[in-house]
């Protein structure tokens, strides 16, 4: 007697499941796998242990004692309709591919893939128009399989990680870095050398070439990916498609950024980096930022090719990708903004600000979805923090100039290393005048009036003037390290002229103007006058007539001999000291010699012409009248040359005809 059917209809469900398995499965293993799949869709199947036994043979009996082969499907399944037959045929193709074994790929065989897509199309059509039992479950299995295939195709056919491809894009940016200026940062100043500085460039962004865009995914795979995407969208699995697409492409974009040297770096890592490593990282970040718009534009085109069936989904996928790329880059920018304010970082930070601000409009234009406002706010926030870092670093630089108190006097009165460092630094500031004028337009300059002669000046010009004034005050103090007053003035002439020349040969000239230069040249003339007074007053005093004519004894040869002897000693002493001094600028060196000649040679010539005859022919007269005017003139050629052995050179000069 047949058993009574259960109230929940489980008998019919079990019988139908067995019928499907027997129709489709060809082995016991396949039968077991199919029953496991079906049991996941209906809990009543999982409660029947016999479903997981070996593939039934014709003489097995069910729980009621009836042979399994004789169990007929429920009456509703006895005569499958045409629709059910179509579904069963599609299921046979779909269930043939085990979703738990994604290593066996459909798209290894184009014919197999075409058959599978046709079966999926059939199930989608049947699921849309009919409420067939099992159609939705079969569709879920198919979509899961398509998602795996989609992921594998995306990964296997991605070519963007070709390092040569990326490096070619970097070269096309035409970014070059020049060497730091010579003697930019002496050990005395206690600062690191200025970093290599990027030349100004008009290139804000770099788009990938058509070939590079096509190589994001191998062209042969595009149509296959589009075919899968079309089915997933049509079946209503938009979120699944978006998830698999963005996860793969975000991983690839992340690898690209890492290859460019702009991978994820934490704030802690940035703080612990040595300057050389950090400087390199900042350079790479700048290049990556300029390339990022090209990458994102290429990703948009790829989205358009693959996710062509839905404008909204295409925009959603692109938004996720672009947001990932931008946020990855912004993390490093934020870490730099929050890091220590070091003067050595200023120019690279300016480059970072300039690069990010340069691509901002292009990034803004790329976003059309919900992420646009969020991304714009994030970029503006990082730019704002970088701007504050730049302004604060400039303030720190001013404090550094004022606080540099090295007490070592340089031999020869040469250009001080602090002067070289500061002027090279300030000269580079002028190359960022547009950006710095925007950042400094609030006019905060420690409450000091840094105007120059009442002229109207830009915010950067005011800041530069303030920094140079700190430098000049510091150099004035350092000149006092020299005991010789003449040396003090030579030191100041050297250093002020160096400042003037740096201004004239750079963009600083347009900031400070001709009047500023004229005033500094006036300073140099005053230092020159003070030098002559300090160094040559004693020498010239030997050529005065006082004491030659006594009131009772008349003309005194003894006094005359003493005057010649004193002049010789004084001149030799000055020669010995000042031929060691160094005046680097050839024009200033020659002007100083001319000034000395105009004061000393005429006075000596007149004195020698008037009184030299009184000692001629006398005993030992050569001890007193040792030099001709020409001898002195030749000696003056050695002044300010920084000679190592002045005394031997002095004798050589006098031996010349």
XYZ file of C-alpha atoms in Angstrom:
657
model
C 0.000 0.000 0.000
C 1.310 3.406 -0.858
C 2.123 5.673 2.063
C 0.045 8.744 2.752
C 1.614 11.947 1.368
C 2.925 14.315 4.011
C 0.951 17.458 4.699
C 3.819 19.784 3.762
C 4.112 18.266 0.293
C 7.636 17.012 0.940
C 6.929 13.714 -0.838
C 6.222 15.494 -4.086
C 9.270 17.742 -3.648
C 11.524 14.739 -2.983
C 10.126 12.850 -5.902
C 10.588 15.830 -8.202
C 14.171 16.265 -7.021
C 14.933 12.634 -7.676
C 13.371 12.921 -11.087
C 15.594 15.898 -11.981
C 18.714 14.117 -10.749
C 17.932 10.959 -12.654
C 17.268 12.956 -15.798
C 20.479 14.969 -15.702
C 23.108 13.132 -13.686
C 25.340 10.611 -15.390
C 27.364 9.390 -12.400
C 26.842 8.850 -8.685
C 29.232 11.697 -7.900
C 27.312 14.073 -10.139
C 24.059 12.948 -8.531
C 25.363 13.651 -5.034
C 26.619 17.093 -6.077
C 23.306 17.974 -7.710
C 21.311 16.899 -4.664
C 23.514 19.019 -2.419
C 22.811 22.000 -4.654
C 19.077 21.356 -4.694
C 18.947 20.854 -0.928
C 20.331 24.351 -0.467
C 17.202 25.708 -2.172
C 14.640 23.708 -0.127
C 15.242 22.703 3.489
C 12.897 19.721 3.138
C 15.408 18.016 0.865
C 18.222 18.265 3.422
C 16.187 16.236 5.991
C 16.064 13.105 3.843
C 19.297 11.081 4.246
C 18.553 8.915 1.236
C 19.071 11.935 -1.009
C 22.783 11.815 -0.231
C 23.223 8.090 -0.831
C 24.890 6.751 -3.913
C 23.262 7.146 -7.281
C 20.109 4.945 -7.098
C 19.822 1.820 -9.204
C 16.638 0.390 -10.619
C 16.059 -2.156 -7.828
C 16.320 0.265 -4.859
C 13.218 0.948 -2.810
C 12.046 4.142 -1.211
C 10.734 4.492 2.340
C 7.342 2.993 1.352
C 8.935 -0.130 -0.118
C 8.286 0.825 -3.745
C 11.120 0.528 -6.252
C 12.765 3.864 -6.929
C 12.552 3.350 -10.672
C 8.827 3.066 -10.363
C 8.411 6.324 -8.477
C 6.714 8.705 -10.787
C 7.006 12.428 -10.569
C 4.075 14.302 -9.074
C 1.122 14.633 -11.312
C 2.076 18.259 -12.016
C 5.410 17.046 -13.458
C 4.099 14.059 -15.301
C 3.820 15.798 -18.584
C 6.369 18.658 -18.765
C 5.178 21.627 -20.766
C 7.261 23.194 -23.502
C 8.357 25.911 -21.041
C 9.445 23.368 -18.473
C 11.295 21.425 -21.128
C 13.152 24.569 -22.156
C 14.060 25.235 -18.538
C 15.227 21.645 -18.063
C 17.434 21.881 -21.155
C 18.951 25.128 -19.921
C 19.465 23.657 -16.466
C 21.295 20.711 -17.992
C 23.877 23.111 -19.497
C 24.157 25.341 -16.431
C 24.347 22.605 -13.811
C 26.912 20.706 -15.835
C 29.482 23.314 -14.678
C 30.253 22.897 -11.020
C 30.281 26.384 -9.393
C 32.527 25.047 -6.641
C 35.303 24.458 -9.194
C 36.055 27.888 -10.770
C 39.416 26.614 -11.973
C 37.586 24.918 -14.815
C 36.766 27.966 -16.941
C 33.987 28.239 -19.464
C 35.820 30.843 -21.502
C 38.683 28.466 -22.154
C 36.437 27.284 -24.977
C 34.506 29.921 -26.978
C 31.921 27.329 -28.077
C 31.251 26.237 -24.504
C 30.937 29.860 -23.375
C 28.439 30.592 -26.148
C 26.334 27.585 -25.139
C 26.398 28.650 -21.505
C 25.350 32.227 -22.332
C 22.526 30.908 -24.489
C 21.332 28.765 -21.573
C 21.523 31.779 -19.240
C 19.506 33.843 -21.734
C 16.887 31.096 -21.768
C 16.642 30.989 -17.976
C 16.457 34.796 -17.757
C 13.640 34.839 -20.316
C 11.760 32.047 -18.545
C 12.264 33.597 -15.108
C 10.942 36.931 -16.328
C 7.812 35.599 -18.029
C 6.875 32.631 -15.821
C 6.900 31.608 -12.208
C 8.531 28.269 -12.859
C 9.774 26.268 -9.922
C 13.565 26.203 -9.892
C 14.079 28.910 -12.488
C 15.280 31.523 -9.991
C 17.512 29.019 -8.220
C 19.064 27.988 -11.509
C 19.586 31.630 -12.375
C 21.376 32.210 -9.085
C 23.731 29.337 -9.845
C 24.367 30.716 -13.322
C 25.034 34.247 -12.096
C 27.448 33.001 -9.433
C 29.309 31.153 -12.160
C 29.300 34.186 -14.456
C 30.653 36.344 -11.631
C 33.603 33.986 -11.197
C 34.217 33.897 -14.925
C 34.009 37.694 -15.080
C 36.562 38.055 -12.296
C 38.961 35.592 -13.900
C 38.678 37.236 -17.312
C 39.340 40.676 -15.780
C 42.418 39.484 -13.903
C 43.885 37.319 -16.651
C 43.516 39.971 -19.343
C 44.682 43.057 -17.400
C 47.853 44.530 -18.928
C 48.129 47.867 -17.113
C 50.809 46.542 -14.770
C 53.367 46.601 -17.564
C 56.097 48.690 -15.910
C 57.551 49.826 -19.237
C 54.112 51.084 -20.208
C 53.861 53.157 -17.052
C 57.402 54.481 -17.273
C 56.729 55.665 -20.811
C 53.815 57.703 -19.476
C 56.066 59.185 -16.805
C 58.621 60.215 -19.419
C 55.888 61.900 -21.429
C 55.137 64.098 -18.429
C 58.469 65.813 -19.163
C 59.130 66.351 -15.479
C 62.822 66.997 -14.846
C 64.529 67.750 -11.557
C 67.528 70.040 -11.294
C 70.351 69.656 -8.827
C 70.435 71.595 -5.613
C 72.531 74.779 -5.831
C 76.169 74.420 -4.906
C 76.963 75.114 -1.251
C 73.271 75.468 -0.587
C 73.390 74.159 2.950
C 76.617 74.303 4.954
C 77.260 72.300 8.057
C 77.602 75.551 10.027
C 73.964 76.359 9.389
C 72.877 72.965 10.648
C 70.450 72.416 7.775
C 70.157 69.660 5.236
C 70.876 70.481 1.597
C 68.032 71.871 -0.446
C 66.241 69.088 -2.321
C 66.387 68.773 -6.068
C 63.772 71.145 -7.423
C 61.346 70.430 -10.245
C 61.462 72.847 -13.100
C 58.252 74.735 -13.681
C 56.015 72.810 -16.050
C 52.723 73.552 -17.741
C 51.770 69.865 -17.667
C 49.119 69.385 -14.982
C 47.791 66.021 -16.143
C 48.876 63.246 -18.442
C 46.403 61.149 -20.408
C 47.252 57.636 -21.465
C 47.678 56.936 -25.141
C 45.007 55.086 -27.124
C 47.225 52.020 -27.090
C 47.625 52.183 -23.330
C 43.866 52.563 -22.856
C 43.163 49.550 -25.040
C 45.717 47.585 -23.039
C 43.950 48.113 -19.709
C 42.123 44.952 -20.756
C 43.151 42.889 -23.746
C 40.813 43.932 -26.576
C 39.874 40.298 -27.262
C 38.390 39.995 -23.769
C 36.284 43.173 -23.868
C 33.405 41.611 -25.799
C 33.363 38.545 -23.509
C 33.255 40.760 -20.418
C 30.494 42.856 -21.950
C 28.491 39.683 -22.727
C 28.702 38.600 -19.090
C 27.919 42.090 -17.780
C 24.866 42.334 -20.040
C 23.436 39.084 -18.605
C 24.107 40.036 -14.995
C 22.441 43.425 -15.500
C 19.463 41.916 -17.310
C 19.006 39.304 -14.601
C 18.905 42.023 -11.934
C 22.286 41.278 -10.364
C 23.643 44.803 -10.721
C 25.172 44.922 -7.261
C 27.023 41.643 -7.795
C 28.453 42.949 -11.071
C 29.486 46.259 -9.505
C 31.127 44.470 -6.599
C 33.224 42.113 -8.708
C 34.130 44.791 -11.273
C 35.261 47.406 -8.754
C 37.127 44.935 -6.522
C 39.256 43.713 -9.439
C 39.904 47.135 -10.948
C 40.623 48.738 -7.547
C 43.244 46.071 -6.847
C 44.826 46.744 -10.226
C 44.760 50.516 -9.678
C 46.335 50.013 -6.269
C 49.106 47.967 -7.854
C 49.619 50.695 -10.457
C 49.984 53.351 -7.756
C 52.441 51.140 -5.896
C 54.449 50.638 -9.071
C 54.553 54.419 -9.462
C 55.867 54.705 -5.914
C 52.601 56.139 -4.585
C 51.285 53.138 -2.701
C 49.568 53.399 0.650
C 51.803 54.850 3.401
C 50.700 55.515 6.965
C 51.286 58.751 8.866
C 53.629 56.875 11.189
C 55.726 55.632 8.268
C 55.975 59.161 6.856
C 57.121 60.538 10.207
C 59.863 57.914 10.500
C 61.243 58.282 6.941
C 64.697 59.723 6.317
C 64.579 62.859 4.178
C 66.149 61.223 1.117
C 63.543 58.448 1.078
C 60.709 60.859 1.790
C 61.844 63.265 -0.922
C 61.818 60.393 -3.433
C 58.363 59.362 -2.227
C 57.074 62.915 -2.671
C 58.486 63.071 -6.212
C 56.792 59.800 -7.109
C 53.522 61.006 -5.596
C 53.614 64.133 -7.768
C 54.083 62.018 -10.887
C 51.290 59.678 -9.822
C 48.920 62.598 -9.262
C 49.615 63.933 -12.742
C 49.031 60.467 -14.199
C 45.955 59.747 -12.084
C 43.566 61.704 -14.287
C 44.825 59.734 -17.266
C 44.242 56.481 -15.407
C 40.757 57.502 -14.330
C 39.817 58.712 -17.810
C 40.962 55.357 -19.173
C 38.920 53.572 -16.505
C 35.844 55.543 -17.543
C 36.315 54.436 -21.139
C 36.741 50.844 -19.974
C 33.516 51.095 -17.969
C 31.730 52.411 -21.031
C 32.933 49.452 -23.068
C 32.096 46.714 -20.566
C 29.095 48.047 -18.654
C 27.314 49.463 -21.667
C 23.858 48.183 -20.746
C 23.256 50.518 -17.790
C 24.233 54.184 -17.539
C 23.522 54.321 -13.804
C 25.532 51.202 -12.992
C 28.392 52.334 -15.207
C 28.564 55.614 -13.310
C 28.344 53.837 -9.980
C 31.266 51.527 -10.864
C 33.387 54.367 -12.148
C 32.651 56.469 -9.062
C 33.873 53.666 -6.817
C 37.070 53.216 -8.839
C 37.872 56.908 -9.098
C 37.085 57.472 -5.436
C 39.477 54.659 -4.485
C 42.251 56.147 -6.641
C 41.807 59.693 -5.339
C 41.514 58.695 -1.692
C 44.614 56.521 -1.961
C 46.575 59.546 -3.200
C 45.062 61.920 -0.663
C 46.207 59.749 2.238
C 49.837 60.585 1.508
C 49.065 64.263 0.960
C 47.321 64.341 4.311
C 50.269 62.600 5.982
C 52.655 65.259 4.637
C 50.336 68.050 5.794
C 50.219 66.585 9.300
C 53.961 65.834 9.451
C 56.741 67.945 10.872
C 57.310 71.394 9.361
C 60.843 71.168 8.053
C 62.346 73.851 5.813
C 63.845 71.163 3.591
C 60.337 69.903 2.753
C 58.925 73.243 1.670
C 59.595 73.107 -2.068
C 58.483 69.516 -2.476
C 55.334 70.372 -0.500
C 54.756 73.299 -2.860
C 55.133 70.896 -5.776
C 52.581 68.566 -4.186
C 50.130 71.435 -3.668
C 50.647 72.615 -7.242
C 50.182 69.118 -8.669
C 46.993 68.412 -6.711
C 45.525 71.860 -7.408
C 46.411 71.424 -11.079
C 44.456 68.180 -11.492
C 41.555 69.258 -9.278
C 39.405 70.678 -12.124
C 39.986 67.563 -14.232
C 39.109 65.242 -11.353
C 36.028 67.335 -10.646
C 34.910 66.955 -14.247
C 35.347 63.177 -14.153
C 32.833 62.642 -11.349
C 29.172 62.755 -12.295
C 27.704 60.589 -9.556
C 27.014 60.926 -5.836
C 30.697 60.887 -4.924
C 31.484 64.205 -6.628
C 30.759 66.485 -3.666
C 32.533 64.164 -1.232
C 35.679 63.906 -3.376
C 35.811 67.667 -3.960
C 35.542 68.341 -0.231
C 38.328 65.854 0.508
C 40.668 67.379 -2.087
C 39.937 70.901 -0.856
C 40.587 69.773 2.711
C 44.004 68.325 1.847
C 44.886 71.422 -0.196
C 43.907 73.620 2.734
C 46.098 71.642 5.148
C 49.022 71.617 2.722
C 48.630 75.382 2.355
C 48.769 75.874 6.119
C 51.852 73.665 6.287
C 53.548 75.793 3.624
C 52.793 79.055 5.441
C 53.918 77.681 8.783
C 57.106 76.313 7.237
C 57.901 79.762 5.835
C 57.473 81.203 9.308
C 59.803 78.510 10.676
C 62.343 79.424 7.995
C 62.326 83.037 9.192
C 62.863 81.852 12.762
C 65.758 79.683 11.603
C 67.498 82.677 9.974
C 67.140 84.765 13.093
C 68.199 81.930 15.385
C 71.344 80.903 13.482
C 74.101 82.004 15.850
C 77.287 80.277 14.678
C 80.338 82.056 16.159
C 82.965 80.887 13.710
C 84.437 83.698 11.594
C 85.175 82.583 8.062
C 88.797 83.098 6.952
C 89.190 85.782 4.315
C 85.788 87.400 4.898
C 84.143 85.254 2.244
C 80.432 84.729 1.597
C 78.867 83.133 4.644
C 77.216 79.704 4.178
C 74.028 81.030 5.797
C 73.875 83.664 3.063
C 74.241 81.049 0.324
C 71.586 78.838 1.872
C 69.034 81.573 2.469
C 69.423 83.277 -0.910
C 69.198 80.010 -2.844
C 66.117 79.192 -0.800
C 64.530 82.584 -1.363
C 65.411 82.528 -5.063
C 63.452 79.283 -5.422
C 60.477 80.818 -3.619
C 60.164 83.328 -6.443
C 59.542 80.494 -8.901
C 56.304 79.754 -7.032
C 55.184 83.386 -6.943
C 51.642 82.804 -8.241
C 50.931 80.044 -5.741
C 52.621 81.751 -2.782
C 50.870 85.054 -3.452
C 47.564 83.202 -3.126
C 48.605 81.457 0.073
C 50.123 84.580 1.668
C 47.443 87.067 0.708
C 46.178 87.229 4.294
C 49.084 89.630 4.961
C 50.203 88.092 8.252
C 53.871 89.048 8.665
C 54.342 89.000 12.444
C 53.023 92.534 12.673
C 56.153 94.032 11.077
C 56.132 96.656 8.360
C 58.130 95.112 5.515
C 57.384 97.765 2.924
C 60.280 99.010 0.820
C 60.310 102.707 0.084
C 56.543 102.942 0.075
C 56.279 100.837 -3.078
C 53.295 98.574 -3.606
C 54.449 94.960 -3.228
C 52.888 91.530 -3.580
C 52.434 89.285 -0.518
C 55.400 87.160 -1.595
C 57.567 90.250 -2.147
C 56.782 91.370 1.413
C 57.696 87.941 2.758
C 60.937 87.790 0.755
C 61.869 91.285 1.926
C 61.268 90.224 5.512
C 63.417 87.104 5.140
C 66.266 89.092 3.543
C 66.075 91.667 6.309
C 66.508 88.833 8.854
C 69.523 87.672 6.867
C 71.095 91.132 6.638
C 70.697 91.666 10.373
C 72.320 88.304 11.083
C 75.226 89.043 8.722
C 75.747 92.408 10.396
C 76.149 90.583 13.711
C 78.504 88.022 12.187
C 80.757 90.783 10.827
C 81.543 91.681 14.434
C 83.292 88.335 14.836
C 86.243 89.904 12.974
C 88.569 92.090 15.050
C 89.921 93.947 12.018
C 87.520 96.752 11.064
C 88.676 96.535 7.456
C 87.821 92.856 7.372
C 84.371 93.562 8.794
C 83.606 95.844 5.869
C 85.060 93.444 3.277
C 82.862 90.677 4.760
C 79.771 92.888 4.500
C 80.640 93.987 0.946
C 81.054 90.370 -0.130
C 77.783 89.251 1.396
C 75.570 92.183 0.436
C 76.835 92.007 -3.141
C 76.077 88.273 -3.169
C 72.502 89.063 -2.112
C 72.194 91.721 -4.831
C 73.533 89.398 -7.526
C 71.158 86.599 -6.518
C 68.261 89.013 -6.764
C 69.332 90.385 -10.140
C 69.848 86.991 -11.779
C 66.505 85.523 -10.695
C 62.784 86.227 -10.516
C 63.448 88.052 -7.247
C 64.270 91.125 -9.329
C 60.671 91.453 -10.452
C 59.553 91.146 -6.821
C 61.931 93.649 -5.210
C 62.575 96.090 -8.058
C 65.347 98.471 -9.136
C 65.056 100.795 -6.138
C 65.843 97.956 -3.757
C 68.972 97.097 -5.772
C 70.109 100.743 -5.863
C 69.823 101.050 -2.097
C 71.911 97.921 -1.568
C 74.589 99.204 -3.953
C 74.677 102.389 -1.870
C 75.311 100.201 1.172
C 78.239 98.527 -0.600
C 79.785 101.945 -1.407
C 79.531 102.954 2.250
C 81.231 99.723 3.311
C 83.972 100.423 0.758
C 84.567 103.903 2.187
C 84.689 102.494 5.712
C 87.158 99.828 4.576
C 89.537 102.403 3.071
C 89.404 104.476 6.215
C 90.015 101.465 8.498
C 92.801 99.840 6.453
C 94.745 102.714 4.881
C 94.575 105.681 7.233
C 97.624 104.461 9.170
C 99.597 103.790 5.958
C 98.829 107.206 4.509
C 99.672 108.938 7.778
C 103.312 107.912 7.209
C 103.423 110.151 4.118
C 102.476 113.351 5.894
C 105.046 116.166 6.268
C 104.501 116.727 9.978
C 107.807 116.559 11.866
C 110.115 116.940 8.885
C 110.849 120.596 9.625
C 111.845 121.251 13.205
C 111.666 124.777 14.626
C 115.354 124.851 15.571
C 117.117 122.268 13.434
C 115.383 122.757 10.098
C 114.824 119.726 7.817
C 115.359 116.334 9.570
C 116.629 113.378 7.539
C 116.222 111.179 10.570
C 112.484 111.828 10.650
C 112.338 111.307 6.870
C 114.073 107.955 7.135
C 111.640 106.948 9.887
C 108.662 107.942 7.730
C 109.866 105.836 4.783
C 110.621 102.944 7.110
C 107.188 103.186 8.763
C 105.448 103.329 5.390
C 107.321 100.245 4.206
C 106.391 98.289 7.298
C 102.761 99.426 7.225
C 102.308 98.618 3.540
C 103.963 95.211 3.915
C 101.730 94.400 6.867
C 98.590 95.349 4.916
C 99.794 93.321 1.937
C 100.490 90.304 4.112
C 96.990 90.410 5.621
C 94.818 91.533 2.737
C 96.288 89.387 -0.028
C 94.884 86.493 2.034
C 91.437 88.083 2.108
C 89.024 86.907 -0.554
C 86.680 89.004 -2.662
C 84.917 86.550 -4.969
C 83.274 89.005 -7.299
C 85.829 90.134 -9.951
C 84.228 93.521 -10.459
C 84.117 94.356 -6.763
C 87.714 93.135 -6.367
C 88.915 95.412 -9.164
C 86.923 98.384 -7.874
C 88.514 98.010 -4.438
C 92.013 97.907 -5.942
C 91.277 101.014 -7.973
C 90.018 102.791 -4.855
C 93.219 101.857 -3.005
C 95.377 102.958 -5.949
C 93.618 106.317 -6.149
C 94.379 107.016 -2.510
C 97.782 105.423 -1.935
C 99.739 105.708 -5.189
C 99.345 109.476 -5.787
C 100.269 110.197 -2.168
C 103.348 107.940 -2.336
C 104.376 109.306 -5.718
C 104.221 112.878 -4.444
C 106.082 112.082 -1.217
C 108.775 110.071 -3.012
C 109.233 112.741 -5.663
C 109.642 115.505 -3.169
C 111.723 113.804 -0.465
C 113.315 110.725 -2.006
C 116.250 112.787 -3.332
C 117.373 113.599 0.188
C 118.205 109.962 0.848
C 119.685 109.055 -2.508
C 123.366 108.162 -2.529
C 123.431 108.057 1.226
C 124.660 105.197 3.328
C 122.045 102.354 3.317
C 119.518 104.437 1.420
C 117.932 101.230 -0.047
C 116.687 100.298 3.383
C 114.370 103.272 3.380
C 113.361 103.920 -0.208
C 112.558 100.298 -0.957
C 109.698 100.591 -3.463
C 108.900 102.430 -6.615
C 105.328 103.408 -7.426
C 105.277 100.571 -9.966
C 106.311 98.110 -7.255
C 103.337 99.112 -5.155
C 101.024 98.942 -8.146
C 102.116 95.364 -8.858
C 101.609 94.422 -5.227
C 98.039 95.718 -5.240
C 97.205 93.123 -7.906
C 97.465 90.447 -5.195
C 94.979 92.067 -2.837
C 91.769 90.055 -2.111
C 92.985 87.001 -4.048
C 93.029 84.642 -1.070
C 96.719 83.821 -1.581
C 98.090 80.981 0.565
C 101.694 82.336 0.978
C 101.629 86.127 0.635
C 105.211 86.864 1.848
C 106.979 84.789 -0.829
C 104.704 86.237 -3.466
C 105.551 89.713 -2.213
C 109.280 89.112 -2.847
C 108.527 87.704 -6.274
C 106.576 90.834 -7.152
C 109.451 93.094 -6.151
C 111.976 91.123 -8.217
C 110.068 91.833 -11.400
C 111.619 94.472 -13.726
